[in-house]
Coordinates of C-alpha atoms in Angstrom, one line a residue:
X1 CA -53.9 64.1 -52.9
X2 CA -57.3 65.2 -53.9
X3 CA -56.0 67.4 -56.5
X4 CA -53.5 64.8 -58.1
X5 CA -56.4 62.5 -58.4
X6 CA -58.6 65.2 -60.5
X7 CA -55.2 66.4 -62.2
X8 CA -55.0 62.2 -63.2
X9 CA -58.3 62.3 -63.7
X10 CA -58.8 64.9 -66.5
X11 CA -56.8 62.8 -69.0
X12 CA -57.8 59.6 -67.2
X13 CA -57.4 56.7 -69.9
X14 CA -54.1 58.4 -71.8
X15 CA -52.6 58.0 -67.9
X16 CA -53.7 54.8 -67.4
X17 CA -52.6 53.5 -71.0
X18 CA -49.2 55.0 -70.3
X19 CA -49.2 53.1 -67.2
X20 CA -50.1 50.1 -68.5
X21 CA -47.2 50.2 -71.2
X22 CA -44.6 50.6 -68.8
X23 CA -45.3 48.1 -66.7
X24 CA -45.9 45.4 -70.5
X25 CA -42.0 46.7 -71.0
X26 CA -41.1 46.7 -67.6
X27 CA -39.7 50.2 -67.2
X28 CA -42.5 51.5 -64.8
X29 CA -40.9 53.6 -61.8
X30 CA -42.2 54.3 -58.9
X31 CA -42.1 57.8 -57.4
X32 CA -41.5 59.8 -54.7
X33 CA -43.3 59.6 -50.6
X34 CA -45.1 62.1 -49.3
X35 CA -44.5 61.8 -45.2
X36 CA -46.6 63.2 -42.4
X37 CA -47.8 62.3 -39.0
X38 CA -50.9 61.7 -37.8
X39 CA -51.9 61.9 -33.7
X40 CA -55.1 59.5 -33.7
X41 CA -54.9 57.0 -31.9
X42 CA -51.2 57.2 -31.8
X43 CA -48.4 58.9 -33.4
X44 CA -47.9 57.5 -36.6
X45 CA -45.4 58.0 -39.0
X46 CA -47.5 57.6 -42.6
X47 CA -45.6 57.5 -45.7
X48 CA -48.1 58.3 -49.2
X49 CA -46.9 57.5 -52.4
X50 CA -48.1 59.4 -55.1
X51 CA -51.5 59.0 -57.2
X52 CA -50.3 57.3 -60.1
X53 CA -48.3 54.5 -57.8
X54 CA -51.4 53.9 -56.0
X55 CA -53.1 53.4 -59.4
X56 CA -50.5 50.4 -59.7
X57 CA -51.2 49.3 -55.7
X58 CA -54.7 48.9 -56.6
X59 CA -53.9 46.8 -59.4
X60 CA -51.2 45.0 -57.8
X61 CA -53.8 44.4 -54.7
X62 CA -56.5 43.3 -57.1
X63 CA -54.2 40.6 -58.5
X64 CA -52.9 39.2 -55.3
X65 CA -55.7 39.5 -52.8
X66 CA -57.5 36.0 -54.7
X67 CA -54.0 34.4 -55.1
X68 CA -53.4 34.6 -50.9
X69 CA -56.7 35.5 -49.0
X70 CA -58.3 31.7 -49.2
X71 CA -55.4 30.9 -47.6
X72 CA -55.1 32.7 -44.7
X73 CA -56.0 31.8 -41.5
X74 CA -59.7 32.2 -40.7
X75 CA -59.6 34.0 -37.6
X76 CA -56.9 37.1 -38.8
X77 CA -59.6 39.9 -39.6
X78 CA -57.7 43.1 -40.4
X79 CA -57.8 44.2 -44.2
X80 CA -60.0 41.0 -44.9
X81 CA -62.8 41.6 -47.0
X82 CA -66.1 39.9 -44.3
X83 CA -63.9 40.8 -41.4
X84 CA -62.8 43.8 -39.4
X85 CA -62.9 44.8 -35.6
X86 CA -66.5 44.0 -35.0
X87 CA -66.3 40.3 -36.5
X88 CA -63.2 40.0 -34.5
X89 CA -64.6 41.4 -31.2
X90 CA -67.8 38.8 -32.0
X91 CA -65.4 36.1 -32.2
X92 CA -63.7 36.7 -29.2
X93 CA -67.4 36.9 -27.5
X94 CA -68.3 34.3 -28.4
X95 CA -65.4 32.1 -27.5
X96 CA -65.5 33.5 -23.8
X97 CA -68.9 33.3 -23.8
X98 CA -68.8 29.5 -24.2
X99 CA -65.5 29.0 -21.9
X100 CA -65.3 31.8 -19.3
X101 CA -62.7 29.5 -17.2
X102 CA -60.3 30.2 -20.5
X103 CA -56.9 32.1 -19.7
X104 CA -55.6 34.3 -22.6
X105 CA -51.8 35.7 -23.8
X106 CA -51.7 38.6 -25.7
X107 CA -49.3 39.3 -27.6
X108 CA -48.4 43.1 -29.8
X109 CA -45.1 43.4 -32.5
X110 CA -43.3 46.1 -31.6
X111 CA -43.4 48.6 -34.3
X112 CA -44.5 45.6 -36.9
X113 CA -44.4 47.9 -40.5
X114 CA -41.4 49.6 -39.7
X115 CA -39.6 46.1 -38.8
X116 CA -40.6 44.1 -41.4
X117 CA -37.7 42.6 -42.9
X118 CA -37.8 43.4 -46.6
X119 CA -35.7 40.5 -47.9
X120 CA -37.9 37.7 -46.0
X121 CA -41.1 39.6 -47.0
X122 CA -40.2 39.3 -51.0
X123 CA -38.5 35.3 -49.9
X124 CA -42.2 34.6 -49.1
X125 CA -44.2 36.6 -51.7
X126 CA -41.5 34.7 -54.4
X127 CA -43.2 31.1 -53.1
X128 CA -46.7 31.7 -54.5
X129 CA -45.7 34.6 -57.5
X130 CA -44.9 32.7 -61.0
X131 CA -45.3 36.2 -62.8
X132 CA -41.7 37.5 -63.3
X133 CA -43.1 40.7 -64.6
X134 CA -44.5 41.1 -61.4
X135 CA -42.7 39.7 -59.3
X136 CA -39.9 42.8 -60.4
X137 CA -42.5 45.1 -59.9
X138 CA -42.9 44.2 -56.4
X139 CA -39.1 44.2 -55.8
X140 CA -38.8 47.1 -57.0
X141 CA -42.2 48.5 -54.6
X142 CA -40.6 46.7 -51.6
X143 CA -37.1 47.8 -51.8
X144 CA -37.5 51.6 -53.1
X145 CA -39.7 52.5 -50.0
X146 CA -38.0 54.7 -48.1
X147 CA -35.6 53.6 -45.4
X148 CA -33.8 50.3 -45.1
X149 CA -35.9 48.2 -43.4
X150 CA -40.3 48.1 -42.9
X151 CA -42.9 48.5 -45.8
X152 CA -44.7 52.4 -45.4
X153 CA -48.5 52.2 -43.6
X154 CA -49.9 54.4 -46.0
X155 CA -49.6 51.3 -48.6
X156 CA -52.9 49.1 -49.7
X157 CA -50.2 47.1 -50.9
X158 CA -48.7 47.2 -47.5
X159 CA -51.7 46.2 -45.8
X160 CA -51.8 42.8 -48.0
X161 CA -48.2 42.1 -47.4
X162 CA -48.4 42.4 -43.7
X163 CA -50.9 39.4 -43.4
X164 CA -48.7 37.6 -45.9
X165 CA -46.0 38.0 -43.2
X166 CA -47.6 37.3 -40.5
X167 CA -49.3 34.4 -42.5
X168 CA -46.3 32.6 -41.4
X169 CA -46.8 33.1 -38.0
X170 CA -50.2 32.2 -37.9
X171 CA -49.3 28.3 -40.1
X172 CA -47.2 28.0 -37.2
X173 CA -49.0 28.6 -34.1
X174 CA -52.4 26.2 -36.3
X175 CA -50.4 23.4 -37.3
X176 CA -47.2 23.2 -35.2
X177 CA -48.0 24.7 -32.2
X178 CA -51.3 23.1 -32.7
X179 CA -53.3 26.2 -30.4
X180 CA -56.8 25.6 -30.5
X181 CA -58.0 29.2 -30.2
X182 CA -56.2 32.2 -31.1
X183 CA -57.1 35.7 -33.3
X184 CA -55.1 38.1 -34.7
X185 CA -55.9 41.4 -36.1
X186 CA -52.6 42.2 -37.7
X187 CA -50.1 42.3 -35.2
X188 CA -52.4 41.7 -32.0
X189 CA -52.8 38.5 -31.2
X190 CA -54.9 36.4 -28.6
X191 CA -54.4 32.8 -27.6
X192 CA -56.2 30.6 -25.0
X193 CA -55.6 27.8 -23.2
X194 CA -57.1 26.4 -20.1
X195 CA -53.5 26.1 -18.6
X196 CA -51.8 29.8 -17.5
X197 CA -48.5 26.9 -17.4
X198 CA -49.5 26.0 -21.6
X199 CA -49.9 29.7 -22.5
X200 CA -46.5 30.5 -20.9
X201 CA -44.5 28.0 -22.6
X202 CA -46.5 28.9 -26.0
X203 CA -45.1 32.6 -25.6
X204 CA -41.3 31.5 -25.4
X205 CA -42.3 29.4 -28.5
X206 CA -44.1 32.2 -30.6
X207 CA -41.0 35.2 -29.5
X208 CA -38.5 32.7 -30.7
X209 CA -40.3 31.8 -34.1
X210 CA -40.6 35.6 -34.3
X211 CA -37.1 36.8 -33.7
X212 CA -35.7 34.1 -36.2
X213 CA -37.8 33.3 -38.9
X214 CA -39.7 36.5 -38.8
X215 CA -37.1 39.3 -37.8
X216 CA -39.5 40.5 -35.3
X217 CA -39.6 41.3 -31.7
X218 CA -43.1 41.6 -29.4
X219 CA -43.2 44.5 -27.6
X220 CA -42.7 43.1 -23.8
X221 CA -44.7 45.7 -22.0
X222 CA -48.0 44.5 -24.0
X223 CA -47.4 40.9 -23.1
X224 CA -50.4 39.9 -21.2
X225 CA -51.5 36.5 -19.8
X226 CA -55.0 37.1 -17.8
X227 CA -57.9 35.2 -16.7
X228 CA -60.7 35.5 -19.6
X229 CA -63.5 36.6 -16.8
X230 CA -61.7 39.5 -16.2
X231 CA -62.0 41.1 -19.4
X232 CA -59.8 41.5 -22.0
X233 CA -59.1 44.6 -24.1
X234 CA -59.0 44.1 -27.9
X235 CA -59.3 46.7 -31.0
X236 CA -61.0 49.7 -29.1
X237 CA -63.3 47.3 -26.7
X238 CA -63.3 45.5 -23.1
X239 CA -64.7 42.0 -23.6
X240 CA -66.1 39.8 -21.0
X241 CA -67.7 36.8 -21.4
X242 CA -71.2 38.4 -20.6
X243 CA -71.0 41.4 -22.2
X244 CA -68.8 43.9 -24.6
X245 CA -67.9 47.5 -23.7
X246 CA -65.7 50.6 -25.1
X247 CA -62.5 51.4 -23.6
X248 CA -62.3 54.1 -21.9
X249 CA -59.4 55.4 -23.7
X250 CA -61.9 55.1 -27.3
X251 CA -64.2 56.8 -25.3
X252 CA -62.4 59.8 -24.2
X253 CA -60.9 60.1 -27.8
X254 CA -64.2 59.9 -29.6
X255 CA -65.8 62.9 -26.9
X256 CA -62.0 65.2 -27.4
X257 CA -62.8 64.7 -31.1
X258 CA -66.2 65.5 -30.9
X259 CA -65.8 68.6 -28.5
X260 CA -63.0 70.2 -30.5
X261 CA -64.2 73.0 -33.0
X262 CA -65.4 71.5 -36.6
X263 CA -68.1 72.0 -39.1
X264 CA -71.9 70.5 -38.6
X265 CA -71.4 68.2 -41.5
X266 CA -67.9 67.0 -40.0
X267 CA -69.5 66.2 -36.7
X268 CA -72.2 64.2 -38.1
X269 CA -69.9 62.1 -39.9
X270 CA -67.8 61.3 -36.6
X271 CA -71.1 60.6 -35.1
X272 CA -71.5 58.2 -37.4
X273 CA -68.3 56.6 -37.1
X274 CA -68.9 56.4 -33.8
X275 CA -72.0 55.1 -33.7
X276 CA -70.8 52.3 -35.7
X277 CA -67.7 51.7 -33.6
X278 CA -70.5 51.0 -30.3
X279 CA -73.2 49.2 -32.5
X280 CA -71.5 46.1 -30.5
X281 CA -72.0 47.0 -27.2
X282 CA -74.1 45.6 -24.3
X283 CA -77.1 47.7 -23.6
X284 CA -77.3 46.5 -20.0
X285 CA -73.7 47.4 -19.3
X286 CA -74.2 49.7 -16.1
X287 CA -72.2 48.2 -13.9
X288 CA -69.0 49.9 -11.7
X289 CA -66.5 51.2 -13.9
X290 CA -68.2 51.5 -17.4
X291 CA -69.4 54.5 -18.9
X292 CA -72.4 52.6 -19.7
X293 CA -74.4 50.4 -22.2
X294 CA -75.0 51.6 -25.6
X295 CA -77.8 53.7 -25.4
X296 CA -76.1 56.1 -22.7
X297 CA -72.7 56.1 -24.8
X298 CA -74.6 57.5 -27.7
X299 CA -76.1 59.8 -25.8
X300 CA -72.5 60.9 -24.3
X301 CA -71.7 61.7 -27.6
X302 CA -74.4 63.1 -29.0
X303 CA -74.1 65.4 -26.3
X304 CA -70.5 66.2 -26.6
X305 CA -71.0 66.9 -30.7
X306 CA -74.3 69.2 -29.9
X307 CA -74.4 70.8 -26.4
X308 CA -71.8 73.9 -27.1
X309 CA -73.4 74.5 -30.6
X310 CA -77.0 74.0 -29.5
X311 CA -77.1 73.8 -25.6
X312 CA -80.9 73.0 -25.3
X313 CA -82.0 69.8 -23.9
X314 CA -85.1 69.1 -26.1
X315 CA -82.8 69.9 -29.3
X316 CA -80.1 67.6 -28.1
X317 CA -83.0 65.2 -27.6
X318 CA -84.1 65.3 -31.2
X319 CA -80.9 64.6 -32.8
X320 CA -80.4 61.7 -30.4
X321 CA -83.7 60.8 -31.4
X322 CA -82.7 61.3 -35.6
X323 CA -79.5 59.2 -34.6
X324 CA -81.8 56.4 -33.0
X325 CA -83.6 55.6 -36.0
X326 CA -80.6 55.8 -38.3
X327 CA -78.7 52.9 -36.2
X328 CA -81.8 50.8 -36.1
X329 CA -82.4 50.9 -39.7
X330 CA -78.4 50.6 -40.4
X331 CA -78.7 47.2 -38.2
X332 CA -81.4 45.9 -39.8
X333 CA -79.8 46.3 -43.3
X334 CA -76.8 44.4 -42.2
X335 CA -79.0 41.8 -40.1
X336 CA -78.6 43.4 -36.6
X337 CA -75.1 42.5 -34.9
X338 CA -76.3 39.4 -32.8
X339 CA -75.3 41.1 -29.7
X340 CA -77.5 42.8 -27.2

């Protein structure tokens, strides 16, 4: 990919004027996917079209993103610009925080990208497009991807339509449903209630809306109704009402990653990552079962980056230190992440 976007690059406005004349006349095609799998966190399937089509998904995404993100519902923070996992994870903190006594479903699609229905998806996308131009573009996007049914992950464009879809699902559970309390980050979703009995009737509710309006199934192995005080695991963390930690499985992930052979420059970078993935965490979190609060998970990881390269304890020491000071200057940039 790198070298189609420098071969695109070196005659960067005759490509994009070419572009832009095939889609005034309508004749623009799209081309053909690159597949490959990737292992982290899961085996996925990812499906990358070429340069010059994700020239037009930019475009396409920079067009539509105003037209449907005010609408959305306020608590669905994947691919939102202001959200993400830590927002979400703060949300859900916060919410338990206030009412331990709460009770919680969650709820995973099975396979969501590869089972969303094409014809519904471009049904809904035709309710707020006037643009015919476009609106054949994105036919044309939708229905081309390979296979007969689901939208390819590799997609910005894909991303967008996904929480147009599930848009649907989310008007229904706010204003039919009428559930006080429920997050989504794309095809995870939490509701509460104060009544196990309330969430078990909204799940039969929510499956059937699914299967019929949606073409979708939720995976019943990931179906979880569970007292809030006991911690619930959401987007790589365990949250309690008194405190957030990493999973264990993101834990073990981060170290495998870490401990496996790479460039300096390449560990540093994960580090980062990292680092930025437990800025969230409790730092008092030392109780049975957890790896630890947040100092002593940076310092796992520091160590599992540094100690075959540079096995000394007072060297190990100093890059934890060098790390130290780069999260605390990174929080208070963004204003700290109101968590301790």
């Amino acid at each position: 990919m790198q070298r189609a976007a420098m071969e695109f690059h070196v005659s960067l406005e005759a490509n994009i004027l070419v572009i832009r004349d095939e889609l005034l006349r309508g004749t623009y095609e799209w081309g053909t996917y690159r597949a490959f799998y990737v292992n982290e966190p899961k085996r996925r399937l990812i499906e990358a079209a070429p340069f010059r089509d994700r020239v037009v998904h930019h475009a396409i995404h920079e067009v539509l993103e105003p037209l449907y993100d005010p609408s959305f519902y306020y608590h669905s923070y994947a691919c939102r610009t202001g959200r993400g996992t830590h927002a979400a994870v703060s949300t859900l903190r916060n919410w338990i925080g206030e009412r331990p006594a709460l009770y919680f479903l969650k709820m995973d699609v099975k396979s969501f990208f590869a089972s969303i229905n094409r014809e519904v998806l471009f049904s809904i996308l035709q309710c707020r497009i006037g643009d015919m131009r476009l609106l054949a573009l994105i036919k044309t996007l939708i229905m081309n991807a390979p296979g007969t049914v689901g939208i390819p992950i590799g997609n910005l464009t894909s991303q967008l339509f996904a929480n147009v879809y599930l848009d649907r699902l989310d008007q229904f559970v706010k204003r039919v449903l009428r559930v006080p309390y429920f997050l989504r980050y794309m095809d995870d979703v939490l509701f509460f209630s104060d009544s196990r009995e309330q969430l078990v009737r909204w799940r039969q509710e929510i499956e059937e809306f699914g299967r019929e309006q949606l073409k979708l199934r939720f995976h019943p192995h990931k179906t979880l109704i569970g007292a809030a005080r006991d911690g619930i695991s959401f987007v790589g963390y365990r949250t309690y009402p008194w405190g957030i930690s990493v999973r264990g499985r993101s834990l073990r992930r981060f170290r495998k990653r870490l401990l496996a052979g790479a460039p300096l420059g390449t560990k540093i970078k994960r580090l980062n990552s990292y680092f930025g993935h437990i800025g969230l965490v409790s730092n008092r979190l030392k109780s049975k079962g957890h790896a630890g609060g947040r100092d002593d998970l940076k310092e796992i990881l520091v160590r599992a980056a540094f100690e075959r390269v540079v096995p000394r304890l007072p060297v190990v020491d100093a890059v934890m230190e060098m790390f130290n000071k780069s999260f605390k200057n990174s929080l208070q940039k963004k204003g700290g992440s109101g968590i301790d």
